[in-house]
Amino acid sequence: WSYGTSYSIFGISSMMGATGTMCGFENAPGFRESFYFINAVGSSSLGTWNYHDAGVGMPDTAYYFWFAYQTGDASIGALRYNAINNAKYTPELWDLMWYDAANIADSVTLKLDYAYYGIDTVTFRSDWTDDALFCGIHGGENEAPHGNLDIGNFIVEYGGTRFFNDLGSDEYNLAGYNGK
């Protein structure tokens, strides 16, 4: 998510600076929703749920202020602001470029529960704080690309401790990993 989103924002911002318009790229299907998805599949304290080939850890959220500015969703701005204040992230150049106090909510009011059909993933949380209860269940098909046979995978976190987690991807070069 971080890799693709960063280059998308660089391109969109460059177009805006050069032409005065984003040429509609900011409205590409799924682009805006991806800012919610990356938060929906991770906890505030320990980061992403690593099913399929996702890694464990905090996603790069340096572009949240840009998104908050473009959409007016101050909850996304609050997620970044709170993470910096809680020393999870060090401020970056992008934070200075897109910071706007008007786009930072006093509290995060995003949905607590998400369901993603097609990838058959649901997540639930008690709130958006670091000590929240966070749970997720992943279904789907075992033949999904990079799926690692992880249907039925689930995650449970509470109070900043991850109790259940996916083992994650394996080494691609292992004999038989890709049916070779």
PDB file of C-alpha atoms in Angstrom:
ATOM      1  CA  TRP A   1       0.000   0.000   0.000  1.00  0.00           C
ATOM      2  CA  SER A   2       2.672   2.497   0.993  1.00  0.00           C
ATOM      3  CA  TYR A   3       4.712   1.974  -2.165  1.00  0.00           C
ATOM      4  CA  GLY A   4       1.836   2.378  -4.604  1.00  0.00           C
ATOM      5  CA  THR A   5       0.169   5.193  -2.711  1.00  0.00           C
ATOM      6  CA  SER A   6       3.315   7.272  -2.379  1.00  0.00           C
ATOM      7  CA  TYR A   7       3.997   7.287  -6.115  1.00  0.00           C
ATOM      8  CA  SER A   8       0.334   7.958  -6.897  1.00  0.00           C
ATOM      9  CA  ILE A   9       0.359  11.006  -4.631  1.00  0.00           C
ATOM     10  CA  PHE A  10       3.659  12.259  -6.072  1.00  0.00           C
ATOM     11  CA  GLY A  11       2.174  12.023  -9.556  1.00  0.00           C
ATOM     12  CA  ILE A  12      -1.164  13.570  -8.643  1.00  0.00           C
ATOM     13  CA  SER A  13       0.495  16.402  -6.710  1.00  0.00           C
ATOM     14  CA  SER A  14       2.909  17.067  -9.570  1.00  0.00           C
ATOM     15  CA  MET A  15       0.019  17.315 -12.017  1.00  0.00           C
ATOM     16  CA  MET A  16      -1.766  19.696  -9.673  1.00  0.00           C
ATOM     17  CA  GLY A  17       1.325  21.887  -9.382  1.00  0.00           C
ATOM     18  CA  ALA A  18       2.030  21.889 -13.116  1.00  0.00           C
ATOM     19  CA  THR A  19      -1.495  22.123 -14.531  1.00  0.00           C
ATOM     20  CA  GLY A  20      -3.732  23.263 -11.667  1.00  0.00           C
ATOM     21  CA  THR A  21      -5.761  20.034 -11.866  1.00  0.00           C
ATOM     22  CA  MET A  22      -5.366  16.457 -10.709  1.00  0.00           C
ATOM     23  CA  CYS A  23      -6.904  15.296 -13.996  1.00  0.00           C
ATOM     24  CA  GLY A  24      -9.314  13.061 -12.097  1.00  0.00           C
ATOM     25  CA  PHE A  25      -6.628  10.614 -10.978  1.00  0.00           C
ATOM     26  CA  GLU A  26      -7.578  11.204  -7.351  1.00  0.00           C
ATOM     27  CA  ASN A  27     -10.938   9.662  -8.243  1.00  0.00           C
ATOM     28  CA  ALA A  28      -9.501   6.403  -9.600  1.00  0.00           C
ATOM     29  CA  PRO A  29     -11.558   3.440  -8.371  1.00  0.00           C
ATOM     30  CA  GLY A  30     -10.385   2.344  -4.944  1.00  0.00           C
ATOM     31  CA  PHE A  31      -7.808   5.096  -4.439  1.00  0.00           C
ATOM     32  CA  ARG A  32      -9.677   7.035  -1.737  1.00  0.00           C
ATOM     33  CA  GLU A  33     -10.965   3.840  -0.164  1.00  0.00           C
ATOM     34  CA  SER A  34      -7.414   2.536   0.200  1.00  0.00           C
ATOM     35  CA  PHE A  35      -6.720   5.073   2.966  1.00  0.00           C
ATOM     36  CA  TYR A  36      -9.508   3.475   4.982  1.00  0.00           C
ATOM     37  CA  PHE A  37      -8.542  -0.087   4.064  1.00  0.00           C
ATOM     38  CA  ILE A  38      -4.956   0.201   5.307  1.00  0.00           C
ATOM     39  CA  ASN A  39      -6.299   1.338   8.677  1.00  0.00           C
ATOM     40  CA  ALA A  40      -9.133  -1.186   8.735  1.00  0.00           C
ATOM     41  CA  VAL A  41      -6.722  -4.133   8.451  1.00  0.00           C
ATOM     42  CA  GLY A  42      -4.412  -3.020  11.212  1.00  0.00           C
ATOM     43  CA  SER A  43      -4.374  -1.889  14.774  1.00  0.00           C
ATOM     44  CA  SER A  44      -3.369   1.507  16.041  1.00  0.00           C
ATOM     45  CA  SER A  45      -0.645   0.026  18.234  1.00  0.00           C
ATOM     46  CA  LEU A  46       1.054  -2.751  16.256  1.00  0.00           C
ATOM     47  CA  GLY A  47       0.193  -2.050  12.639  1.00  0.00           C
ATOM     48  CA  THR A  48      -0.877  -4.192   9.762  1.00  0.00           C
ATOM     49  CA  TRP A  49      -2.397  -7.613   9.935  1.00  0.00           C
ATOM     50  CA  ASN A  50      -0.040  -9.637   7.800  1.00  0.00           C
ATOM     51  CA  TYR A  51      -2.280 -12.053   5.944  1.00  0.00           C
ATOM     52  CA  HIS A  52      -1.337 -12.990   2.384  1.00  0.00           C
ATOM     53  CA  ASP A  53       2.114 -11.490   1.749  1.00  0.00           C
ATOM     54  CA  ALA A  54       1.704  -8.366   3.850  1.00  0.00           C
ATOM     55  CA  GLY A  55       4.457  -7.660   6.327  1.00  0.00           C
ATOM     56  CA  VAL A  56       4.034  -6.977  10.010  1.00  0.00           C
ATOM     57  CA  GLY A  57       4.544  -3.415  11.138  1.00  0.00           C
ATOM     58  CA  MET A  58       3.277   0.091  10.828  1.00  0.00           C
ATOM     59  CA  PRO A  59       2.404   1.264   7.304  1.00  0.00           C
ATOM     60  CA  ASP A  60       3.949   4.468   5.997  1.00  0.00           C
ATOM     61  CA  THR A  61       1.319   7.082   6.813  1.00  0.00           C
ATOM     62  CA  ALA A  62       3.302  10.140   5.691  1.00  0.00           C
ATOM     63  CA  TYR A  63       0.618  10.879   3.088  1.00  0.00           C
ATOM     64  CA  TYR A  64      -2.307  11.068   5.487  1.00  0.00           C
ATOM     65  CA  PHE A  65      -2.157  14.863   5.784  1.00  0.00           C
ATOM     66  CA  TRP A  66      -2.356  15.083   1.982  1.00  0.00           C
ATOM     67  CA  PHE A  67      -5.428  12.859   1.987  1.00  0.00           C
ATOM     68  CA  ALA A  68      -7.025  14.798   4.840  1.00  0.00           C
ATOM     69  CA  TYR A  69      -6.408  18.038   2.952  1.00  0.00           C
ATOM     70  CA  GLN A  70      -7.808  16.723  -0.328  1.00  0.00           C
ATOM     71  CA  THR A  71     -10.897  15.073   1.143  1.00  0.00           C
ATOM     72  CA  GLY A  72     -11.559  17.051   4.302  1.00  0.00           C
ATOM     73  CA  ASP A  73     -11.500  13.814   6.332  1.00  0.00           C
ATOM     74  CA  ALA A  74      -9.947  15.113   9.523  1.00  0.00           C
ATOM     75  CA  SER A  75     -10.032  11.630  11.111  1.00  0.00           C
ATOM     76  CA  ILE A  76      -7.277  10.489   8.736  1.00  0.00           C
ATOM     77  CA  GLY A  77      -5.287  13.592   9.684  1.00  0.00           C
ATOM     78  CA  ALA A  78      -5.844  12.748  13.349  1.00  0.00           C
ATOM     79  CA  LEU A  79      -4.473   9.235  12.855  1.00  0.00           C
ATOM     80  CA  ARG A  80      -1.188  10.654  11.537  1.00  0.00           C
ATOM     81  CA  TYR A  81      -1.029  13.458  14.090  1.00  0.00           C
ATOM     82  CA  ASN A  82      -1.673  11.071  17.000  1.00  0.00           C
ATOM     83  CA  ALA A  83       0.921   8.588  15.721  1.00  0.00           C
ATOM     84  CA  ILE A  84       3.551  11.335  15.586  1.00  0.00           C
ATOM     85  CA  ASN A  85       2.598  12.591  19.066  1.00  0.00           C
ATOM     86  CA  ASN A  86       2.801   9.025  20.410  1.00  0.00           C
ATOM     87  CA  ALA A  87       6.308   8.654  18.902  1.00  0.00           C
ATOM     88  CA  LYS A  88       5.310   5.866  16.504  1.00  0.00           C
ATOM     89  CA  TYR A  89       6.512   7.973  13.611  1.00  0.00           C
ATOM     90  CA  THR A  90       9.051  10.720  13.154  1.00  0.00           C
ATOM     91  CA  PRO A  91       7.698  13.716  11.242  1.00  0.00           C
ATOM     92  CA  GLU A  92       8.756  13.783   7.610  1.00  0.00           C
ATOM     93  CA  LEU A  93       9.022  16.384   4.877  1.00  0.00           C
ATOM     94  CA  TRP A  94       5.565  15.376   3.632  1.00  0.00           C
ATOM     95  CA  ASP A  95       4.076  16.210   7.018  1.00  0.00           C
ATOM     96  CA  LEU A  96       5.403  19.750   6.732  1.00  0.00           C
ATOM     97  CA  MET A  97       4.149  20.098   3.172  1.00  0.00           C
ATOM     98  CA  TRP A  98       0.584  18.972   3.847  1.00  0.00           C
ATOM     99  CA  TYR A  99       0.019  19.736   7.531  1.00  0.00           C
ATOM    100  CA  ASP A 100      -3.080  21.815   8.147  1.00  0.00           C
ATOM    101  CA  ALA A 101      -4.506  21.994  11.676  1.00  0.00           C
ATOM    102  CA  ALA A 102      -7.971  22.426  10.182  1.00  0.00           C
ATOM    103  CA  ASN A 103      -7.709  18.877   8.821  1.00  0.00           C
ATOM    104  CA  ILE A 104      -6.920  17.187  12.127  1.00  0.00           C
ATOM    105  CA  ALA A 105      -9.855  16.058  14.229  1.00  0.00           C
ATOM    106  CA  ASP A 106      -9.807  16.066  18.026  1.00  0.00           C
ATOM    107  CA  SER A 107     -10.668  12.364  17.916  1.00  0.00           C
ATOM    108  CA  VAL A 108     -10.875   9.660  15.263  1.00  0.00           C
ATOM    109  CA  THR A 109     -14.454   8.996  14.215  1.00  0.00           C
ATOM    110  CA  LEU A 110     -13.870   6.395  11.511  1.00  0.00           C
ATOM    111  CA  LYS A 111     -16.072   3.314  11.398  1.00  0.00           C
ATOM    112  CA  LEU A 112     -15.155   0.591  13.874  1.00  0.00           C
ATOM    113  CA  ASP A 113     -16.162  -2.369  11.698  1.00  0.00           C
ATOM    114  CA  TYR A 114     -15.282  -3.043   8.065  1.00  0.00           C
ATOM    115  CA  ALA A 115     -16.296  -5.801   5.635  1.00  0.00           C
ATOM    116  CA  TYR A 116     -14.480  -6.257   2.342  1.00  0.00           C
ATOM    117  CA  TYR A 117     -16.218  -8.533  -0.109  1.00  0.00           C
ATOM    118  CA  GLY A 118     -14.158 -10.081  -2.865  1.00  0.00           C
ATOM    119  CA  ILE A 119     -11.221 -10.481  -0.497  1.00  0.00           C
ATOM    120  CA  ASP A 120     -13.532 -11.815   2.201  1.00  0.00           C
ATOM    121  CA  THR A 121     -12.070  -9.922   5.124  1.00  0.00           C
ATOM    122  CA  VAL A 122     -13.821  -8.370   8.104  1.00  0.00           C
ATOM    123  CA  THR A 123     -12.367  -6.369  10.980  1.00  0.00           C
ATOM    124  CA  PHE A 124     -13.763  -5.105  14.249  1.00  0.00           C
ATOM    125  CA  ARG A 125     -12.361  -2.777  16.888  1.00  0.00           C
ATOM    126  CA  SER A 126     -13.570  -1.253  20.125  1.00  0.00           C
ATOM    127  CA  ASP A 127     -12.142   2.189  19.275  1.00  0.00           C
ATOM    128  CA  TRP A 128      -9.163   3.834  17.534  1.00  0.00           C
ATOM    129  CA  THR A 129      -6.837   4.065  20.542  1.00  0.00           C
ATOM    130  CA  ASP A 130      -3.650   2.050  21.078  1.00  0.00           C
ATOM    131  CA  ASP A 131      -5.285  -0.047  23.810  1.00  0.00           C
ATOM    132  CA  ALA A 132      -8.306  -1.026  21.718  1.00  0.00           C
ATOM    133  CA  LEU A 133      -9.541  -4.536  21.066  1.00  0.00           C
ATOM    134  CA  PHE A 134      -8.878  -5.337  17.394  1.00  0.00           C
ATOM    135  CA  CYS A 135     -10.055  -8.523  15.661  1.00  0.00           C
ATOM    136  CA  GLY A 136     -10.137  -9.668  12.079  1.00  0.00           C
ATOM    137  CA  ILE A 137     -11.192 -12.747  10.123  1.00  0.00           C
ATOM    138  CA  HIS A 138     -10.085 -13.589   6.581  1.00  0.00           C
ATOM    139  CA  GLY A 139     -11.865 -16.048   4.317  1.00  0.00           C
ATOM    140  CA  GLY A 140     -11.777 -16.416   0.567  1.00  0.00           C
ATOM    141  CA  GLU A 141     -10.208 -18.924  -1.758  1.00  0.00           C
ATOM    142  CA  ASN A 142      -6.950 -20.752  -1.231  1.00  0.00           C
ATOM    143  CA  GLU A 143      -6.033 -20.135  -4.858  1.00  0.00           C
ATOM    144  CA  ALA A 144      -5.817 -16.351  -4.344  1.00  0.00           C
ATOM    145  CA  PRO A 145      -2.512 -14.892  -5.598  1.00  0.00           C
ATOM    146  CA  HIS A 146      -0.071 -14.623  -2.676  1.00  0.00           C
ATOM    147  CA  GLY A 147      -2.750 -16.236  -0.502  1.00  0.00           C
ATOM    148  CA  ASN A 148      -0.409 -18.655   1.311  1.00  0.00           C
ATOM    149  CA  LEU A 149      -3.344 -20.968   2.051  1.00  0.00           C
ATOM    150  CA  ASP A 150      -4.394 -18.598   4.789  1.00  0.00           C
ATOM    151  CA  ILE A 151      -8.186 -18.694   4.598  1.00  0.00           C
ATOM    152  CA  GLY A 152      -9.640 -18.920   8.075  1.00  0.00           C
ATOM    153  CA  ASN A 153      -6.828 -16.688   9.278  1.00  0.00           C
ATOM    154  CA  PHE A 154      -7.697 -14.425  12.185  1.00  0.00           C
ATOM    155  CA  ILE A 155      -6.085 -11.831  14.398  1.00  0.00           C
ATOM    156  CA  VAL A 156      -6.796 -10.694  17.961  1.00  0.00           C
ATOM    157  CA  GLU A 157      -5.121  -7.753  19.691  1.00  0.00           C
ATOM    158  CA  TYR A 158      -5.891  -6.050  22.923  1.00  0.00           C
ATOM    159  CA  GLY A 159      -4.035  -3.476  24.972  1.00  0.00           C
ATOM    160  CA  GLY A 160      -1.136  -3.325  22.549  1.00  0.00           C
ATOM    161  CA  THR A 161      -0.541  -7.093  22.576  1.00  0.00           C
ATOM    162  CA  ARG A 162      -1.097  -9.295  19.529  1.00  0.00           C
ATOM    163  CA  PHE A 163      -2.422 -12.647  20.751  1.00  0.00           C
ATOM    164  CA  PHE A 164      -3.089 -14.378  17.410  1.00  0.00           C
ATOM    165  CA  ASN A 165      -1.471 -13.598  14.085  1.00  0.00           C
ATOM    166  CA  ASP A 166      -0.769 -15.061  10.653  1.00  0.00           C
ATOM    167  CA  LEU A 167       2.686 -16.536  10.174  1.00  0.00           C
ATOM    168  CA  GLY A 168       3.017 -14.449   7.008  1.00  0.00           C
ATOM    169  CA  SER A 169       4.610 -15.252   3.697  1.00  0.00           C
ATOM    170  CA  ASP A 170       7.356 -17.775   3.293  1.00  0.00           C
ATOM    171  CA  GLU A 171      10.540 -17.649   1.233  1.00  0.00           C
ATOM    172  CA  TYR A 172       9.620 -17.565  -2.470  1.00  0.00           C
ATOM    173  CA  ASN A 173      12.760 -19.502  -3.400  1.00  0.00           C
ATOM    174  CA  LEU A 174      11.891 -22.590  -1.361  1.00  0.00           C
ATOM    175  CA  ALA A 175      11.542 -25.736  -3.430  1.00  0.00           C
ATOM    176  CA  GLY A 176       7.868 -26.296  -4.269  1.00  0.00           C
ATOM    177  CA  TYR A 177       6.713 -22.886  -3.046  1.00  0.00           C
ATOM    178  CA  ASN A 178       5.246 -21.944  -6.420  1.00  0.00           C
ATOM    179  CA  GLY A 179       4.440 -25.487  -7.483  1.00  0.00           C
ATOM    180  CA  LYS A 180       7.929 -26.076  -8.934  1.00  0.00           C
TER     181      LYS A 180
END
